[in-house]
mmCIF file of C-alpha atoms in Angstrom:
data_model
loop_
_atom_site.group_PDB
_atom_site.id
_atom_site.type_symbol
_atom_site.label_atom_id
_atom_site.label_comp_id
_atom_site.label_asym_id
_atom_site.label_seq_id
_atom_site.Cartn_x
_atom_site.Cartn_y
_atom_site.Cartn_z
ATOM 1 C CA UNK A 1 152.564 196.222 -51.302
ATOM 2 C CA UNK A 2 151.738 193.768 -48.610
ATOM 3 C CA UNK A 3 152.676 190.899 -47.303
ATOM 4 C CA UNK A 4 150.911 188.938 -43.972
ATOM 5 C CA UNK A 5 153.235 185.747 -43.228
ATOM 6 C CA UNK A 6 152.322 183.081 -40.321
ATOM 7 C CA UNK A 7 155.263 181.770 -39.421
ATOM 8 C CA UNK A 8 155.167 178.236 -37.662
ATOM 9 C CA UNK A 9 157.228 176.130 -35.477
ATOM 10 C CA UNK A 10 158.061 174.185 -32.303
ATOM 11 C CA UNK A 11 160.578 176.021 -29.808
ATOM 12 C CA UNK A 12 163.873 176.222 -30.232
ATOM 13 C CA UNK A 13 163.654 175.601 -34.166
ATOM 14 C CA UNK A 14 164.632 179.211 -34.830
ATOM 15 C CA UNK A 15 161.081 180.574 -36.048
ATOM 16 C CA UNK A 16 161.344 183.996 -33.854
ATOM 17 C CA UNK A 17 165.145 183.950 -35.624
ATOM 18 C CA UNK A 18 163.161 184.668 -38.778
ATOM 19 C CA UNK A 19 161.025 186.913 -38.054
ATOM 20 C CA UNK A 20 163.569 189.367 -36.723
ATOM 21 C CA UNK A 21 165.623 189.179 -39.869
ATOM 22 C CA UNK A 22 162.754 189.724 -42.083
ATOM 23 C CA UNK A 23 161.735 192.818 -39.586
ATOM 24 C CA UNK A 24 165.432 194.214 -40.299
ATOM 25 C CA UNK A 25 164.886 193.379 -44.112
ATOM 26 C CA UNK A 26 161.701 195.295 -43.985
ATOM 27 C CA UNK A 27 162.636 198.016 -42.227
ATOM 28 C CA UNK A 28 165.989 198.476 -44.378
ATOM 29 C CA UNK A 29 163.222 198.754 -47.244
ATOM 30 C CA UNK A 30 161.716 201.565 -45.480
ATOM 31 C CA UNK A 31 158.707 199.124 -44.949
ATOM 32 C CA UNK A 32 156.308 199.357 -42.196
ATOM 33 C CA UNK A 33 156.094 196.365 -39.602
ATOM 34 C CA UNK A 34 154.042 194.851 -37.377
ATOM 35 C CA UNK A 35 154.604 191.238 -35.338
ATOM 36 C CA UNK A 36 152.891 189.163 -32.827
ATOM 37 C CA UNK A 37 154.526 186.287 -31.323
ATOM 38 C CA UNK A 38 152.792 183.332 -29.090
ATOM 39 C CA UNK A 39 155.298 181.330 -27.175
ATOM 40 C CA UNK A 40 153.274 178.657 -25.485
ATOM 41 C CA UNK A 41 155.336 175.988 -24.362
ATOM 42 C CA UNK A 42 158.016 176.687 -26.610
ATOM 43 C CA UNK A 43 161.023 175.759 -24.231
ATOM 44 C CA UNK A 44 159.646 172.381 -23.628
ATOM 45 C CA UNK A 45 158.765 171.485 -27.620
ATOM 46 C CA UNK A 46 155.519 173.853 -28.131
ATOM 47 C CA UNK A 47 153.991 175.873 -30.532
ATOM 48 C CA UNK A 48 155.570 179.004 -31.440
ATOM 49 C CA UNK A 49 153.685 181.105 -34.109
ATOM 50 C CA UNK A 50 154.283 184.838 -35.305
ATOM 51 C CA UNK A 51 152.420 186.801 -37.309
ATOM 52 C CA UNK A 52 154.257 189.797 -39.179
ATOM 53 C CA UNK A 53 152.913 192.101 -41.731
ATOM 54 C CA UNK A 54 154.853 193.597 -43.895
ATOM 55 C CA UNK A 55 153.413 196.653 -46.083
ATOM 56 C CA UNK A 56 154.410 199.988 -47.965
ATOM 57 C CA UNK A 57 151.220 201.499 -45.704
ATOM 58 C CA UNK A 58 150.626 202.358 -42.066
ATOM 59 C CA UNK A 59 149.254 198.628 -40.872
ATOM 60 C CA UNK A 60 146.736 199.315 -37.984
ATOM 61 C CA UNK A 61 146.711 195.698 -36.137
ATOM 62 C CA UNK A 62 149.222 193.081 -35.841
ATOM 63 C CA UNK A 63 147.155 190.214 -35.863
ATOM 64 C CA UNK A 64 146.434 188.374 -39.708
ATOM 65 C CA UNK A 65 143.062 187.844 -39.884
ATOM 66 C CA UNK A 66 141.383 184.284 -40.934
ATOM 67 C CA UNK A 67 141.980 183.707 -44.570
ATOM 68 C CA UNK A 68 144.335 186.517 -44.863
ATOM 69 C CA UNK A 69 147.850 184.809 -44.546
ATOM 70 C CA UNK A 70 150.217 185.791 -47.988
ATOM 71 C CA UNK A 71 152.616 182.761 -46.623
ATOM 72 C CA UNK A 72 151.965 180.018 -44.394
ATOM 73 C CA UNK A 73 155.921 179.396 -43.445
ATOM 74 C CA UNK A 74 156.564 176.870 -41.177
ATOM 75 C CA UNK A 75 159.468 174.275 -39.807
ATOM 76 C CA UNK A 76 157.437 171.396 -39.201
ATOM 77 C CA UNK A 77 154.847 170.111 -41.470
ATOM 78 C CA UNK A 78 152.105 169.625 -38.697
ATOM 79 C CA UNK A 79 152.220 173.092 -37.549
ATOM 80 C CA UNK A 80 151.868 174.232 -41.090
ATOM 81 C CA UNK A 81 148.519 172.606 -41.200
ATOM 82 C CA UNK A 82 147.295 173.973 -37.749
ATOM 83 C CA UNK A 83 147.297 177.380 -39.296
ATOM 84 C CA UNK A 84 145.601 176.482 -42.524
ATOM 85 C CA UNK A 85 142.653 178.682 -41.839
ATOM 86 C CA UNK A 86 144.767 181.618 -41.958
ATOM 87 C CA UNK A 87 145.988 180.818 -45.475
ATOM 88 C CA UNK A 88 144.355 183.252 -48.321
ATOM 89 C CA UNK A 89 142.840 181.565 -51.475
ATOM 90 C CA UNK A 90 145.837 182.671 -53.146
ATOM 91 C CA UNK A 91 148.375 181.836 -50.478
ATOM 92 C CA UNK A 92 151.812 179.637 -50.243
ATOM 93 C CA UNK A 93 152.522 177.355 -47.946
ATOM 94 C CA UNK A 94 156.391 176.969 -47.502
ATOM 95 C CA UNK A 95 157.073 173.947 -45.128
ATOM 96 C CA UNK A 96 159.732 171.250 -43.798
ATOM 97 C CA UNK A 97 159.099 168.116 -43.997
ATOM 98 C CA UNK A 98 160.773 166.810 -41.592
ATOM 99 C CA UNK A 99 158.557 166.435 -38.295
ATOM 100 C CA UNK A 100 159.315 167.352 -34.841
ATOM 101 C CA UNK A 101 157.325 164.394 -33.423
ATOM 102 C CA UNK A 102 156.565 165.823 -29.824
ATOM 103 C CA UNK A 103 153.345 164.239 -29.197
ATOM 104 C CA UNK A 104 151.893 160.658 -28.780
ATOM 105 C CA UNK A 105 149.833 160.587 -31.815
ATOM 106 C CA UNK A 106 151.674 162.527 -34.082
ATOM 107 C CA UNK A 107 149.689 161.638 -37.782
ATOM 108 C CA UNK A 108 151.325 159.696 -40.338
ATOM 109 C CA UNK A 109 153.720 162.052 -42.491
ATOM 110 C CA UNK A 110 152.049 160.249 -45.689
ATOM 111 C CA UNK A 111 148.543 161.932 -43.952
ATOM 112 C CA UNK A 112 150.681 165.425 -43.271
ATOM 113 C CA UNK A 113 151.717 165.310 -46.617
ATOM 114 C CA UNK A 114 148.327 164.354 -48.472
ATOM 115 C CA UNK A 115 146.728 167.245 -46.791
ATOM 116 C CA UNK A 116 149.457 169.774 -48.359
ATOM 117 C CA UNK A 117 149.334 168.176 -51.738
ATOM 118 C CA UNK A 118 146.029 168.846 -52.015
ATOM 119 C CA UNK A 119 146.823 173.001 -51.670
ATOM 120 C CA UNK A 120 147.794 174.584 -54.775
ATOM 121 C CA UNK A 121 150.360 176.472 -53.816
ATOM 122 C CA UNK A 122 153.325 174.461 -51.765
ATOM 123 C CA UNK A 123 156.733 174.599 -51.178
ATOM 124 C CA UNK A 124 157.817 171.386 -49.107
ATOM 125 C CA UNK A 125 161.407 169.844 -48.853
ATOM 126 C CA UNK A 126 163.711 168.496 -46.109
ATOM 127 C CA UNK A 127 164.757 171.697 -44.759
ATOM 128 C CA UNK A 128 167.143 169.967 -42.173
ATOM 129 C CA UNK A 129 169.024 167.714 -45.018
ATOM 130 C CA UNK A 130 169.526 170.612 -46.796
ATOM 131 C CA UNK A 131 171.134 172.450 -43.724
ATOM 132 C CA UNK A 132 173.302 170.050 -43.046
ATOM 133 C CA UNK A 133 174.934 169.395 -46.350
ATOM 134 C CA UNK A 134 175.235 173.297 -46.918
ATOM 135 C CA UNK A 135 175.838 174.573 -43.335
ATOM 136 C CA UNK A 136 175.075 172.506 -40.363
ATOM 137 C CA UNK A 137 172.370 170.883 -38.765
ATOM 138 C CA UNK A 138 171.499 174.693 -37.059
ATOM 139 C CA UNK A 139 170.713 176.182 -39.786
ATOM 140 C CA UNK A 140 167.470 174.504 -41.435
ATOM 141 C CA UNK A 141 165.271 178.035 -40.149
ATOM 142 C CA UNK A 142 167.534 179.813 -42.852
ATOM 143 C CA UNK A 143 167.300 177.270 -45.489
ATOM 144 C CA UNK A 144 163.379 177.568 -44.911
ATOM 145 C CA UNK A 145 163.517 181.727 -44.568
ATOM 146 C CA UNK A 146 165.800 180.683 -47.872
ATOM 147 C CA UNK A 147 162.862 179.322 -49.776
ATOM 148 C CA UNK A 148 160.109 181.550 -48.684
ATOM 149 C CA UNK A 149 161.933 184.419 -49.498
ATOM 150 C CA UNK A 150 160.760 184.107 -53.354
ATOM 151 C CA UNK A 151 157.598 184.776 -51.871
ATOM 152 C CA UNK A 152 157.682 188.160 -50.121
ATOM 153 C CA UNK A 153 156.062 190.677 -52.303
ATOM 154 C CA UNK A 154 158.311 194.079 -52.330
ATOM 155 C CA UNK A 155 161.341 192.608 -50.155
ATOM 156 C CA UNK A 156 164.959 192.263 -51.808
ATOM 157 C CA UNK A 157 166.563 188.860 -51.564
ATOM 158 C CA UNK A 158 169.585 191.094 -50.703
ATOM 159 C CA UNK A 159 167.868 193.182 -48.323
ATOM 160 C CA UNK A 160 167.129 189.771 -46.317
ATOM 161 C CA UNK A 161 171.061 189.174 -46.685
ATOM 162 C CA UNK A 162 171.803 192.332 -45.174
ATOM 163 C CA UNK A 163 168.871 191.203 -41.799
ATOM 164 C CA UNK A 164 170.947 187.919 -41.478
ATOM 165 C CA UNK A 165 174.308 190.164 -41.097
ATOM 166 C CA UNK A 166 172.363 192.508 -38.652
ATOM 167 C CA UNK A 167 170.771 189.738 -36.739
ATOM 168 C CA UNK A 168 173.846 187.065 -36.406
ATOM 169 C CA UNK A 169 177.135 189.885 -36.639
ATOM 170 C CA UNK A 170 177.753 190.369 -33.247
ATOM 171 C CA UNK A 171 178.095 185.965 -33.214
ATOM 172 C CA UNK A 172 181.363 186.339 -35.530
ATOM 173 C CA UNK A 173 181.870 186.064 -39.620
ATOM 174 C CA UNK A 174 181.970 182.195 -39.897
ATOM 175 C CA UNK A 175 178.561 182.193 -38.244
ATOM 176 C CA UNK A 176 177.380 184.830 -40.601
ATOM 177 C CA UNK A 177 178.433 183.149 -43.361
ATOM 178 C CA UNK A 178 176.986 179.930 -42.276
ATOM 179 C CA UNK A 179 173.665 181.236 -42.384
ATOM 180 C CA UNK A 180 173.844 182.830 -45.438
ATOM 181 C CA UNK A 181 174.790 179.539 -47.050
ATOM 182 C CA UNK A 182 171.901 178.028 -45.991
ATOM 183 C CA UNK A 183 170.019 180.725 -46.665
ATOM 184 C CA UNK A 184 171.264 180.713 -50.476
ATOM 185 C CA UNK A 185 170.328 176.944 -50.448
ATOM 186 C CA UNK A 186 166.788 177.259 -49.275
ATOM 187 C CA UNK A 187 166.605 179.950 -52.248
ATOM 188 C CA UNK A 188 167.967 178.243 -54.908
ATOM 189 C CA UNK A 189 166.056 174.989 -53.800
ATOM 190 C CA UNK A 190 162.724 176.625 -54.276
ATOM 191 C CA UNK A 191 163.371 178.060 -57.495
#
């Protein structure tokens, strides 16, 4: 088993959030784990990408090579394109689709979404509606870890459960719960 996941974002949407949950998940599965993260300008609206690999073997770099990305999973649909090159013939892009417009020529959304609708494999819905009819506004990162989740080869939907308890228990119950709401939503709305 292995899984190589890009995940995408702008900072502050709760994309480094992820990736520690799905590092508890994995290594509650016994799973080895390795993740790179570039910040950028991520406290003034930038990029912020991770890679993390995810296998049942020793993984010797942490970096996904081109054309090598399981999942593309990203919280803005723009980002998810920027990393298309990583994406593996096979691969699934799992996307928002509501932007984070944080440029002055931000592309059309009907030109965003032409250019994922002409991938075969795509998961795209508004993450952030979703969170705030199940959870609140907050919490679109865990309706979109939610809907990738069907996605990660060898990795429990429980198992990620049991990361969101790990990562948000010290923040109180109603929090916890929150998240796993959301995260339930994102799930069941990729089905």
């Amino acid at each position: 088993m292995k899984t190589n996941i890009v995940l995408a974002g702008v900072g502050g949407q709760g994309i480094l959030s992820i990736a520690t949950i799905l590092g508890a998940a994995a290594l509650e599965e016994g799973l080895y784990l390795k993740q790179a993260e570039v910040h950028g300008m991520s406290q003034r609206g930038g990029d912020v990408q991770s890679n993390l690999r995810i296998s049942s073997e020793p993984i010797a770099s942490d970096l996904i090579p081109l054309g090598g990305a399981d999942l593309i999973v990203s919280l803005e649909p723009m980002e998810a394109l920027r990393y298309l090159p990583f994406l593996s013939p096979t691969g699934w892009i799992v996307t928002n689709t509501t932007p984070f417009v944080n440029i002055p020529n931000y592309p059309e959304m009907d030109e965003i979404m032409a250019e994922l609708g002409k991938l075969p494999h795509v998961v795209a819905f508004d993450m952030d509606a979703v969170a705030k009819e199940v959870a609140g506004p907050r919490s679109a990162n865990m309706v979109l870890l939610g809907a990738c989740a069907r996605h990660i080869e060898g990795m429990e939907k429980e198992k990620i459960e049991d990361g969101i308890r790990s990562v948000f228990g010290r923040k109180g119950e109603a929090i916890v719960e929150s998240n796993l709401k959301a995260f339930r939503a994102g799930w069941e709305r990729a089905e």
